[in-house]
XYZ file of C-alpha atoms in Angstrom:
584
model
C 65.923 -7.436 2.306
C 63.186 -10.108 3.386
C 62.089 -12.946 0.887
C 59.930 -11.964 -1.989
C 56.390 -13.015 -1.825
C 54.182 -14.464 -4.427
C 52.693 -11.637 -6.195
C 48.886 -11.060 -6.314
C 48.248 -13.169 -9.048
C 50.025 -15.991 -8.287
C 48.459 -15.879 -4.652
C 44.742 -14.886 -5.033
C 42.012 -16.934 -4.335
C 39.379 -15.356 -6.873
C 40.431 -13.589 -9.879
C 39.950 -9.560 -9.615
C 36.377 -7.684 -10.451
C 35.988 -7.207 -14.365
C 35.872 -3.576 -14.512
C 37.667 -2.632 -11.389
C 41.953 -2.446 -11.414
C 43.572 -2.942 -8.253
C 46.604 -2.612 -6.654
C 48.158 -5.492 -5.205
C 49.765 -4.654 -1.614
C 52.035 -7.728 -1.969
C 51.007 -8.300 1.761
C 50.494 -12.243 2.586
C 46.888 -12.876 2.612
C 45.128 -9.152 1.744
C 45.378 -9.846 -1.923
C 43.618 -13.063 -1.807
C 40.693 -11.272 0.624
C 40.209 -8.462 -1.651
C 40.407 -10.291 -4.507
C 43.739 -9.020 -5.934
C 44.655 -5.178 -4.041
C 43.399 -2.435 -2.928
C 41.501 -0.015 -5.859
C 43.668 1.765 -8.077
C 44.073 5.153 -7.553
C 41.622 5.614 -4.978
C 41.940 5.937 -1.128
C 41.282 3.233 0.737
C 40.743 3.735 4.637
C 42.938 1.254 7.221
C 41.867 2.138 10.523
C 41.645 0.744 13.892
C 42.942 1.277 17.790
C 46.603 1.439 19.093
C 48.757 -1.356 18.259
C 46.639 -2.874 16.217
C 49.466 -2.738 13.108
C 47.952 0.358 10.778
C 51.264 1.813 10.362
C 52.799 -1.703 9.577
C 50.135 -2.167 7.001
C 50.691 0.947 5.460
C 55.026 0.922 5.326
C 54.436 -2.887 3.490
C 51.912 -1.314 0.864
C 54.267 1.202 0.138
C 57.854 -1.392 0.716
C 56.186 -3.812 -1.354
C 54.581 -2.081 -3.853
C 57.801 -0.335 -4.492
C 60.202 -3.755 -4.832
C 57.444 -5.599 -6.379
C 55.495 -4.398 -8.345
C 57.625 -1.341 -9.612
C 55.405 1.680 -8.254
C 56.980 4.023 -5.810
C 55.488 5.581 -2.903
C 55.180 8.506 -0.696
C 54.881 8.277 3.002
C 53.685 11.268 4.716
C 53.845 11.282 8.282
C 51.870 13.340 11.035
C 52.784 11.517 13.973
C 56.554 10.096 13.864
C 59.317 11.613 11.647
C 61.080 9.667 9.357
C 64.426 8.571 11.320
C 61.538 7.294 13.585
C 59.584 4.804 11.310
C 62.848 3.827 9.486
C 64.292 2.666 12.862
C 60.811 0.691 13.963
C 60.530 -0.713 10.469
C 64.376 -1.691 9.851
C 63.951 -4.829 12.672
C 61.606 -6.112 10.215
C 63.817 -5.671 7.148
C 63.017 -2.604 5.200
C 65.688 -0.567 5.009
C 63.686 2.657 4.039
C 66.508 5.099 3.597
C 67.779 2.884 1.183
C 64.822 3.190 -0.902
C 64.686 6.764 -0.462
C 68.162 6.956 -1.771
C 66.806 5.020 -4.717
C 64.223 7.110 -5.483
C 61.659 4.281 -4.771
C 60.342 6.109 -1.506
C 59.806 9.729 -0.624
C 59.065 10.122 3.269
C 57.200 13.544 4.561
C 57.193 14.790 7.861
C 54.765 16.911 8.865
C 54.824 18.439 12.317
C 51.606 19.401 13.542
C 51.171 20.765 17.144
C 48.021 21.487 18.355
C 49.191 23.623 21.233
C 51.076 26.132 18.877
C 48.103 26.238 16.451
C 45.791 29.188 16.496
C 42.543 28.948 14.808
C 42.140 32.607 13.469
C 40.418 32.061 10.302
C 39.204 29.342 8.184
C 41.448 26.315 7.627
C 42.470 24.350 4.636
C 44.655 21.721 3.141
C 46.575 23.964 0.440
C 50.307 23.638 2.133
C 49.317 19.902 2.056
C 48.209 19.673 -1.738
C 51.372 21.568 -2.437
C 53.827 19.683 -0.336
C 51.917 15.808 -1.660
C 52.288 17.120 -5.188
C 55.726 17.740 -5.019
C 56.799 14.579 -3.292
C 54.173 12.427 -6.017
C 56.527 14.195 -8.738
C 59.526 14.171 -7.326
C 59.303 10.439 -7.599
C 56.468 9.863 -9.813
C 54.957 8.235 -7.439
C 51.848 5.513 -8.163
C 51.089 5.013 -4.031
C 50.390 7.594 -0.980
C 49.888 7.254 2.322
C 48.536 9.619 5.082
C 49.483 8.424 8.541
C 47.722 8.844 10.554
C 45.186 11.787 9.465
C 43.303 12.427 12.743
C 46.636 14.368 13.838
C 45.856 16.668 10.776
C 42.935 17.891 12.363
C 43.677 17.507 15.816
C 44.129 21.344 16.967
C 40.678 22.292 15.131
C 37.395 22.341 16.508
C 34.784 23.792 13.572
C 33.384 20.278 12.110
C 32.124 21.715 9.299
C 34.795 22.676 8.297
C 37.051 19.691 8.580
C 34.123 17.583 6.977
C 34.946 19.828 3.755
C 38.642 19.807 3.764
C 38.268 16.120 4.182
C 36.195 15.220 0.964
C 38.829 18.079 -0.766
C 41.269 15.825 0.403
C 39.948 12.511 -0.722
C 39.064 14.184 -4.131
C 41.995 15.577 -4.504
C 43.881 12.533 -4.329
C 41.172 10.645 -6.840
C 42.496 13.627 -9.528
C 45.830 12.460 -9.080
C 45.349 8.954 -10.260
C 47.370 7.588 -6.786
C 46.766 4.150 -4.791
C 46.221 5.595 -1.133
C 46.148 4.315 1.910
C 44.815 6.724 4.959
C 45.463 5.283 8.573
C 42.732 6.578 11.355
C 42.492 5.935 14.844
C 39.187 4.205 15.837
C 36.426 6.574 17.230
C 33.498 5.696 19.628
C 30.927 4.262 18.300
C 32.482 4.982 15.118
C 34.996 3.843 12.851
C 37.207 7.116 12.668
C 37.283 9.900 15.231
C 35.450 12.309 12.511
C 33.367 9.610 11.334
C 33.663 11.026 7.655
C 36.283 9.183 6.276
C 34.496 5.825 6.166
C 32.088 7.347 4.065
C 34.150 9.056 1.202
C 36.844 5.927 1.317
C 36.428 3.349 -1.338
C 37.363 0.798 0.865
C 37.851 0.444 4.607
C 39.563 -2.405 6.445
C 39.533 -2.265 10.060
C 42.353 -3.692 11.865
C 41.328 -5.318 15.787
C 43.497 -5.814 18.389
C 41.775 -7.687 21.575
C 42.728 -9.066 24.100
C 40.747 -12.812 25.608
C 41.611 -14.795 28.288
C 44.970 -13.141 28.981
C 45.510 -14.240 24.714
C 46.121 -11.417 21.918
C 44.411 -11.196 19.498
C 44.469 -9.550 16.145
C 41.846 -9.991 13.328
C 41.036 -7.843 10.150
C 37.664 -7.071 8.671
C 37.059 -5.541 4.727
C 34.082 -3.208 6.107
C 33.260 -2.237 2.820
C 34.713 -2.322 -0.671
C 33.183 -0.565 -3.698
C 32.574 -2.448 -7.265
C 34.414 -5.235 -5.706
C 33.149 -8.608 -3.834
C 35.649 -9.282 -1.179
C 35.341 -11.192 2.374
C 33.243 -10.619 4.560
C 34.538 -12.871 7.691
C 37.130 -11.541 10.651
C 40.449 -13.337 9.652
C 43.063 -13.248 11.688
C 46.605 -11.865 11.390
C 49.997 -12.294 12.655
C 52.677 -9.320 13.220
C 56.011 -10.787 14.019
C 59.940 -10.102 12.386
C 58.513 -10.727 8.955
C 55.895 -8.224 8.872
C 51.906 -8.395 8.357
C 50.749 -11.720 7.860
C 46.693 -12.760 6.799
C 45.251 -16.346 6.637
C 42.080 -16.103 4.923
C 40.771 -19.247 6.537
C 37.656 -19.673 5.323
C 38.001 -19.398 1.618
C 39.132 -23.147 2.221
C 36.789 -26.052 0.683
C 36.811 -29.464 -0.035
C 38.854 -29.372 -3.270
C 41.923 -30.769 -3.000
C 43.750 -33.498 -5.355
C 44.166 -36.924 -4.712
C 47.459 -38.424 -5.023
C 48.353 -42.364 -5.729
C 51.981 -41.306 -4.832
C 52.437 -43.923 -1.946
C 54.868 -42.406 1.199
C 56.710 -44.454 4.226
C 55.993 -44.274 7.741
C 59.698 -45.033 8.403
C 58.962 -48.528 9.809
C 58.465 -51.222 7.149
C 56.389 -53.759 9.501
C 54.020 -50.638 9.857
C 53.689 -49.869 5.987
C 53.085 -53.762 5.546
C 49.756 -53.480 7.437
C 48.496 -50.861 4.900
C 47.510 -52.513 1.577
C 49.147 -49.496 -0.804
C 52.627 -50.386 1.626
C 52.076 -46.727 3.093
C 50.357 -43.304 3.052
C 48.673 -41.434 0.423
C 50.942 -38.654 -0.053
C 48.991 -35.389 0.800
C 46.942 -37.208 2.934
C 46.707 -37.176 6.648
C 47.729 -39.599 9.959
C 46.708 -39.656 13.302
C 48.629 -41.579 15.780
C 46.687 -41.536 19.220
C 47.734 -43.030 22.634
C 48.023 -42.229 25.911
C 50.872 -40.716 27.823
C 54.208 -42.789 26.990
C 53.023 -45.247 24.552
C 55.507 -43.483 21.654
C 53.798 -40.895 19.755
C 56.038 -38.835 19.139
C 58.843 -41.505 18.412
C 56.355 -42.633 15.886
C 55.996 -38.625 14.523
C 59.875 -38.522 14.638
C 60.178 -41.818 12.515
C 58.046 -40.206 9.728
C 60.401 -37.614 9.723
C 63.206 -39.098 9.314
C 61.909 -40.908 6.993
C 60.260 -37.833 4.944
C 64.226 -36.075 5.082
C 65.783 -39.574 4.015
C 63.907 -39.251 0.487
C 65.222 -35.438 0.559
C 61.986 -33.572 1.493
C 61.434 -30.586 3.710
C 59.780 -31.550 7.026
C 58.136 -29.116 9.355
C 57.816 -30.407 13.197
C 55.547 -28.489 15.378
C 56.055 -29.064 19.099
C 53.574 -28.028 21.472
C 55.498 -30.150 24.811
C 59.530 -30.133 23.962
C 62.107 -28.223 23.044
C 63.650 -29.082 19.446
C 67.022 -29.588 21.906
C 64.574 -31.608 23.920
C 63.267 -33.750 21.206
C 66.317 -34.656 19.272
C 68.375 -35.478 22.428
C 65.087 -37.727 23.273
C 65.119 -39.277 20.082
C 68.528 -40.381 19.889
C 67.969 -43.290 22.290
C 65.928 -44.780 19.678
C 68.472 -44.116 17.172
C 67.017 -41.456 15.075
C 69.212 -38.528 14.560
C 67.022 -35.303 13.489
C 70.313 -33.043 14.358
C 71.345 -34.006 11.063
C 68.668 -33.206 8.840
C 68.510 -29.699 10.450
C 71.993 -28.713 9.761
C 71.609 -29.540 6.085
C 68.439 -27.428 5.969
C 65.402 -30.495 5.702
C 63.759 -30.398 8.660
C 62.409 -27.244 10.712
C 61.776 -27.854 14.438
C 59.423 -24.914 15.858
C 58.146 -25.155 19.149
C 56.107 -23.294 21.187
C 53.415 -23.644 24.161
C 49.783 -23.812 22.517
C 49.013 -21.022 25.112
C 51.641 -19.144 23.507
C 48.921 -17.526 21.082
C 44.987 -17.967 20.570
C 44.424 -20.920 18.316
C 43.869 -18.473 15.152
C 47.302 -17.285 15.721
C 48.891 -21.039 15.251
C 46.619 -21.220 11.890
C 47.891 -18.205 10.579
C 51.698 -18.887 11.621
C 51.600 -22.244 10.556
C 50.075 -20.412 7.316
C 52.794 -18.544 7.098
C 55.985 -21.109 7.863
C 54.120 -23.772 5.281
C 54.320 -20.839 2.200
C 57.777 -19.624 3.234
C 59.655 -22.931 4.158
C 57.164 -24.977 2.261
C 57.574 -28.530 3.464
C 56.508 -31.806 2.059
C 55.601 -33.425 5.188
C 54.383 -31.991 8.264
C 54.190 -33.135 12.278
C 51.891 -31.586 14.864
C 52.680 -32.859 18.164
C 50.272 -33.129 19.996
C 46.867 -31.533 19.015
C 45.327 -32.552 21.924
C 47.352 -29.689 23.874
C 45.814 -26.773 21.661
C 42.705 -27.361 23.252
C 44.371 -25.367 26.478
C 44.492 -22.314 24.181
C 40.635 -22.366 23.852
C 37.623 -24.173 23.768
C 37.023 -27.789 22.757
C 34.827 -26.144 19.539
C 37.520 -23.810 18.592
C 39.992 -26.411 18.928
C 37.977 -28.268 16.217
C 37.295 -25.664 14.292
C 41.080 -24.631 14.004
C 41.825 -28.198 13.116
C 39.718 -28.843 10.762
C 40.357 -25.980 8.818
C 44.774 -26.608 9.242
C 43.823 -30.494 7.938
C 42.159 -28.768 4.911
C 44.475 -26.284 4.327
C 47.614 -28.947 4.403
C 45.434 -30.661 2.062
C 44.697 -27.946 -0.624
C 48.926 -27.522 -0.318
C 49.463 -31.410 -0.761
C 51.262 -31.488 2.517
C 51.390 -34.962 3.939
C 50.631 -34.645 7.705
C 50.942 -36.368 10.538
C 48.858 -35.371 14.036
C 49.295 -37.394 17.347
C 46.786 -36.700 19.945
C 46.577 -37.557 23.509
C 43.915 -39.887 25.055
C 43.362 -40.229 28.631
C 41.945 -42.949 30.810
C 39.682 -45.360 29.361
C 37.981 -42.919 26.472
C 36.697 -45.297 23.759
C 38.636 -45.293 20.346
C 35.672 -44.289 18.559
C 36.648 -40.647 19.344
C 39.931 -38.471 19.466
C 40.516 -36.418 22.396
C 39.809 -33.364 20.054
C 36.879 -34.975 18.152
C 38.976 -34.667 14.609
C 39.120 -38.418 14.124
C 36.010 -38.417 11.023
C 38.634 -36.379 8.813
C 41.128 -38.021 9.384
C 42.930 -40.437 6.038
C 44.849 -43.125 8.776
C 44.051 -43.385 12.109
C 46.600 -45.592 14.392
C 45.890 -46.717 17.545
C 48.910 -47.153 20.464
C 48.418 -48.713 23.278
C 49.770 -49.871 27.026
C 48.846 -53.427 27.861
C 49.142 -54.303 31.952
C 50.205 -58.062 32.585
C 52.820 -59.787 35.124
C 53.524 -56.559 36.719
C 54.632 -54.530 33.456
C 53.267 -52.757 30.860
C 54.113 -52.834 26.792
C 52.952 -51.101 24.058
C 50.667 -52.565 21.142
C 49.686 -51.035 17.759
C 46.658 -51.564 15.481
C 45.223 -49.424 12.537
C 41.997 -48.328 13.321
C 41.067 -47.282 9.927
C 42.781 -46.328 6.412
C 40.757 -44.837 3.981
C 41.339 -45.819 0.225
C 43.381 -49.115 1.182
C 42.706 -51.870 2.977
C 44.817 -53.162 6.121
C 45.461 -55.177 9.033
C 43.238 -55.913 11.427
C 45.949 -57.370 13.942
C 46.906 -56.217 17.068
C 50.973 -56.140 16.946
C 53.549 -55.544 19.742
C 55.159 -51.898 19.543
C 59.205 -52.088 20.464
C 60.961 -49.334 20.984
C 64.541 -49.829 22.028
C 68.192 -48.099 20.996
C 68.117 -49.680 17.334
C 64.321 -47.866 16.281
C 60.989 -48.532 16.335
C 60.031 -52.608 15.371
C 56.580 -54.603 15.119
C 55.938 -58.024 16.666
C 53.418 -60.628 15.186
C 50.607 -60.645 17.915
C 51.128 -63.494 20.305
C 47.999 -65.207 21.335
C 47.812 -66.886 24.865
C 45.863 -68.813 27.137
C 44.651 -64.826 28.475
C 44.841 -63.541 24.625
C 47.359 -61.179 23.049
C 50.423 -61.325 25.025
C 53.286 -58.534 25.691
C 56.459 -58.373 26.895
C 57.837 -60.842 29.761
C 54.498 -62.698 29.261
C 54.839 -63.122 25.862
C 58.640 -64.368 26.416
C 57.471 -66.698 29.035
C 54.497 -68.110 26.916
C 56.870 -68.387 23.643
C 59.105 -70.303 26.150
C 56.381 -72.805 27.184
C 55.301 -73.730 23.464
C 59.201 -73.790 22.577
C 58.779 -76.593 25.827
C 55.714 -78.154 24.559
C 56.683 -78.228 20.686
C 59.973 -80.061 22.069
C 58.092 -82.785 23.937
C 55.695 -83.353 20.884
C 58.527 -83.601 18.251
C 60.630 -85.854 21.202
C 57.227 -88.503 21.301
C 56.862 -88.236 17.810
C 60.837 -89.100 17.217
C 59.610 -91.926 19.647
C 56.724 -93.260 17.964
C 58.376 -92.839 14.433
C 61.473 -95.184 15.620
C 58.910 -97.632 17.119
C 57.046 -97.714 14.124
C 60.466 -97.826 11.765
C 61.046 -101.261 14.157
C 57.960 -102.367 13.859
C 58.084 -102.117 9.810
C 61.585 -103.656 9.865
C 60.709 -106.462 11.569
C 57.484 -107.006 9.029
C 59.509 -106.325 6.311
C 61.899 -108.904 7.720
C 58.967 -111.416 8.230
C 57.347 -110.712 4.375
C 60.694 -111.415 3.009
C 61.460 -115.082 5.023
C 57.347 -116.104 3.630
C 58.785 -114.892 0.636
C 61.982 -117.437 0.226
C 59.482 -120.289 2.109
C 56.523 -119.585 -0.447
C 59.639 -119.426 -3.232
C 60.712 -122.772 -1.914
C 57.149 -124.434 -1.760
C 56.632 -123.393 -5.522
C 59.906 -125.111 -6.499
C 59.195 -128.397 -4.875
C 55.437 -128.063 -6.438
C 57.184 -127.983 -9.764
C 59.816 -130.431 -9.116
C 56.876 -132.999 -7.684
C 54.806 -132.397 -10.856
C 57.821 -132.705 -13.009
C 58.673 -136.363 -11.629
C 55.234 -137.158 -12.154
C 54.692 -136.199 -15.634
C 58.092 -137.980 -16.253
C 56.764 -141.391 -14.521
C 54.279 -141.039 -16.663
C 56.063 -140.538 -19.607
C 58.626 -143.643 -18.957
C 55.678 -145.822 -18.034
C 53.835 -145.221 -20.988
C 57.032 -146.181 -22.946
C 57.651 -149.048 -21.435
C 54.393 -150.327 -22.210
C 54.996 -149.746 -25.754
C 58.228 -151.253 -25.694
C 56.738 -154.619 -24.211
C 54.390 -154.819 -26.901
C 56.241 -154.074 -29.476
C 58.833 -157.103 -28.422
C 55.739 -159.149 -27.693
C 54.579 -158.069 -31.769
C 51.401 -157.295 -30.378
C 48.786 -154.710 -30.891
C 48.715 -152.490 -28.102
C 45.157 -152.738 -26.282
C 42.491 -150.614 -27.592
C 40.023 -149.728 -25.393
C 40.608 -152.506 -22.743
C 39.953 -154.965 -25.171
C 42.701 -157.465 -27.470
C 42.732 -157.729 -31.187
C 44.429 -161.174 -31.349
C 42.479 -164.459 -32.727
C 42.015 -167.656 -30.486
C-alpha cells in the first residue's frame, strides 16, 4: 500500500467550524481547503466533466477513510463493475479486493440499461434503499458513495419525478448518519445534468479539466459548503501514480520563521564573502548568469554540500537529464551518483512545458511533503517562463519561494540572463524576494573569456563587495582575489600575464634596492672606518694635551723648589711681595 499521509489535523491550515464535524478524506490538500473534511454524515456533491478525476476522488475518500481513519465504506457503482475500478485503481496502489476481503470496503454494482428499461409506471429508489442498507450493515459502514448518479436516471424522462426521488435519496442518506460522496457529470449551463443535486448537497466541489495552449489543466473549486468557511479560489491538482493531489496555494502568507542556523555553499572562498560565513538556513539564493558561466555547477556544489552534512536534497532540472547532470558534474569533481544511491539526494527532471506552471507548484508540493528535503535546487527558473506568461511565471514563483519558506527549506534558484540586461532585474523579475542574490559573469579580454563572481546583495549579513575570479576546473569550484590592472579587473591569460609583469617589476625594484642598500652598507663602512681613525687621532691629541700640561705643572713644581732650596742655603727670607726683609 502507498505511504500514509498526514491526517487532517496534522495537515489543515485552519482548525474545523465549531459546531460542524467533518470527515477528513485523508486526500493531500482537500482537508486543509475545507477546513478539516467533508461534513459528517451528509452528502456532499463532486462533480465535473470526463476525466476530470471524480471517480479518483471518490475511491481515495473511501481507501483512505477506511486505512486511516478507521471508517469503512461502500462503493456503489452505476457505470463500471467492480473487477473494473479495482483494476484502474490497483496502478495507483489500492488493492480494493483486499479491503473487501477485510471487511473495510463493500463494492455494489448496479447495472442499469436504459435500452432494456420500460417506463410503465412511476419510478422510485426502493431496490436502492434496500440494496445501500444492506451493504452500510453488512460492514457498518461510516462512508457511501454513488458513482456516478446521472446513470441512475438515465432511461427516465418524467422530471418531476426524478426531482423527488432525488431529495428521497439525499434524505435518506442524512437518516442514516453516513459521510457521502455523489459523483455527477457536468450539465450545460449547469452544474449536474438534473441541476437538482447542487441544491440539496451540503457541499459541492467541482472538479475542471481544461485544456490551454496545448497544456492540461486540472483545478478544483468548493462551490459551496454549508456552516463551514472554506476556499473560495480555483487550486490546482495533480493526478499521477500516487493518486489526487491539492496545493492550496494561496492560503500561503508571510509567516515563516527565521533561522540563525548558518548553511555552506560548498565553496569556502564563497561563504567568506558573506559576513555569517554562509546562508541563513531556510532562506533563499539566486545565482544568475548567462549561458555557461556555471550555474548549475554552483547549484550542484550546494548539493553536495547539503548531502555531505547528511540532509535530503531535492534537484529540479528543467534542461538535463539527472544521467546528464551527474556525468556533467563529474569533470568538476563532484560526484552526485553517490548521494543518490544512499537515498540523499532526488534528481527529478522534466521540461517546464511538460505541465502548466500550477502543475510544477503542486508537484513540487507534493515531492517536498513526501520526500521532504532540507535543501532544494531549481534549475533554471528562467525556463518556466516557456510554460506561460512572464506574470504567471512570477506569480508561481513567488508563491514556491514562500511556500519553501513556511517548510524551512533552504533553496537555491539559478536563472538565466541574456545579453546585456542590467543586474537590477532577474530574467523572471523574482530578484526583490530573494535572501542572496549572486551575480556570475563572462569577462572578454585577449581573445578569451573567464568567469567572475560578486554578491549582489545578502540580506541580514553583510558581505563583499569584490569582484573575484570564478575557476572551475577537474578539482571543484575555487575563488581568485580580484586582480586589478592597468584596464581594471583582470581574468584569465591577462591576469597571468599582468601577475607576470609585477612578478618582473617587483624583481627589478628589490634588485636596485639590494643595489642601493650595498652602496649605502659601503658608504657607512667606510664612515664608520673614518669616525673610528678621528677617534684614535682625537684619543692621541688628548694624551699629549695631558702629558704637555703634566710637564708643565711639574716645571713648575721643581722650580718653585729650587727657589726654596737656594734660600734656605742662603738663610734668607724668601721674598715677599717683590720686596727683601734683610737690614743694610
Amino acid at each position: 500500500m502507498r505511504r500514509r499521509r498526514p491526517r487532517a489535523k496534522e495537515s489543515a491550515g485552519q482548525a474545523p467550524a465549531k459546531g460542524l464535524s467533518k470527515a477528513p478524506t485523508g486526500i493531500l490538500g482537500v482537508d486543509e481547503i475545507t477546513g478539516g473534511g467533508l461534513p459528517r454524515g451528509r452528502p456532499t456533491l463532486v462533480c465535473g466533466g470526463p476525466g476530470c478525476g471524480k471517480t479518483l476522488f471518490a475511491t481515495e475518500f473511501l481507501v483512505r477513510g477506511a486505512l486511516e481513519y478507521g471508517e469503512p465504506g461502500v462503493f456503489m457503482l452505476f457505470e463500471e463493475t467492480a473487477e473494473e475500478l479495482a483494476e484502474n485503481t490497483r496502478s495507483l496502489g489500492f488493492d480494493l479486493d483486499q479491503m473487501v476481503a477485510r471487511g473495510q470496503l463493500a463494492i455494489d454494482h448496479v447495472r442499469v440499461e436504459p435500452s432494456e428499461i420500460e417506463e410503465t409506471g412511476e419510478y422510485n429508489l426502493d431496490g436502492l434503499f434496500i440494496r445501500l442498507a444492506y451493504a452500510i450493515d453488512s460492514i457498518k459502514a461510516k462512508r457511501v458513495v454513488l458513482d456516478t448518479i446521472e446513470t441512475l436516471f438515465s432511461g427516465f424522462s418524467n422530471q418531476a419525478i426524478l426531482r423527488a426521488e432525488l431529495r428521497r435519496l439525499f434524505s435518506w442518506l442524512k437518516d442514516r448518519g453516513v459521510t457521502t460522496v455523489i459523483t455527477g457529470e457536468r450539465g450545460q449551463g449547469q452544474l449536474t445534468r438534473q441541476g437538482l443535486e447542487e441544491y440539496v448537497s451540503d457541499a459541492v466541489i467541482l472538479l475542471d479539466h481544461r485544456v490551454s495552449e496545448q497544456r492540461s489543466i486540472r483545478r478544483l473549486r468548493i462551490v459551496k459548503y454549508r456552516g463551514s468557511a472554506h476556499g473560495t479560489n480555483e487550486y490546482p491538482f495533480l493526478i499521477d501514480e500516487q493518486g489526487f493531489s491539492v496545493l492550496p496555494i494561496t492560503s500561503l502568507g508571510l509567516d515563516s520563521q527565521a533561522s540563525n542556523e548558518v548553511v555552506s555553499f560548498g565553496v569556502q572562498a564563497l561563504d567568506e564573502m558573506l559576513g555569517a560565513k554562509g546562508m541563513y538556513r531556510g532562506t533563499s539564493a539566486l545565482v544568475s548568469g548567462a549561458a555557461g558561466t556555471g550555474k548549475t555547477s554552483l547549484a550542484s556544489s550546494f548539493v553536495d554540500a547539503s548531502c555531505r552534512r547528511g540532509e535530503r536534497c531535492l534537484f529540479l532540472a528543467y534542461e538535463e537529464s539527472p544521467q546528464q547532470l551527474v556525468r556533467n558534474m563529474r569533470s568538476i569533481g563532484i560526484d552526485l551518483q553517490r548521494w543518490i544511491d544512499k537515498g540523499l539526494l532526488q534528481i527529478q527532471a522534466a521540461r517546464p512545458s511538460s505541465h502548466g506552471l500550477e502543475m510544477h507548484l503542486v508537484s513540487l508540493h507534493k515531492a517536498i511533503t513526501t520526500f521532504q528535503p532540507r535543501a532544494l535546487v531549481m534549475d533554471p527558473i528562467s525556463s518556466l517562463a516557456g510554460a506561460g506568461t512572464l506574470e504567471e511565471a512570477q506569480a508561481m514563483l513567488i508563491r514556491t519561494i514562500d511556500f519553501l519558506k513556511q517548510k524551512g527549506v533552504t533553496a537555491l534558484y539559478t536563472s538565466l540572463t541574456t545579453g546585456d540586461r542590467a543586474i537590477a532585474t532577474s530574467e523572471v523579475g523574482i530578484s526583490s524576494l530573494i535572501d542572496t542574490w549572486i551575480l556570475l559573469r563572462q569577462t572578454e579580454l585577449n581573445g578569451e573569456r573567464n568567469r567572475t563572481l560578486f554578491v549582489l546583495k545578502s540580506r541580514g549579513m553583510s558581505h563583499s563587495n569584490q569582484v573575484r575570479e570564478f575557476i572551475l576546473d577537474e578539482h571543484g569550484i575555487g575563488l581568485r582575489d580580484a586582480y586589478l590592472g592597468p584596464e581594471g579587473v583582470l581574468t584569465g591569460s591577462a591576469r597571468l600575464a599582468q601577475e607576470a609583469r609585477d612578478r618582473e617589476r617587483e624583481l627589478r625594484q628589490r634588485e636596485e634596492l639590494a643595489r642601493e642598500q650595498s652602496r649605502l652598507l659601503t658608504r657607512h663602512k667606510a664612515l664608520e672606518a673614518q669616525r673610528e681613525a678621528l677617534d684614535v687621532e682625537l684619543q692621541n691629541a688628548a694624551d699629549e694635551l695631558g702629558r704637555l700640561t703634566g710637564d708643565e705643572q711639574r716645571r713648575r713644581e721643581r722650580h718653585a723648589g729650587d727657589q726654596k732650596q737656594m734660600a734656605k742655603s742662603r738663610q734668607v727670607d724668601l721674598p715677599r711681595n717683590g720686596r727683601s726683609n734683610s737690614h743694610g
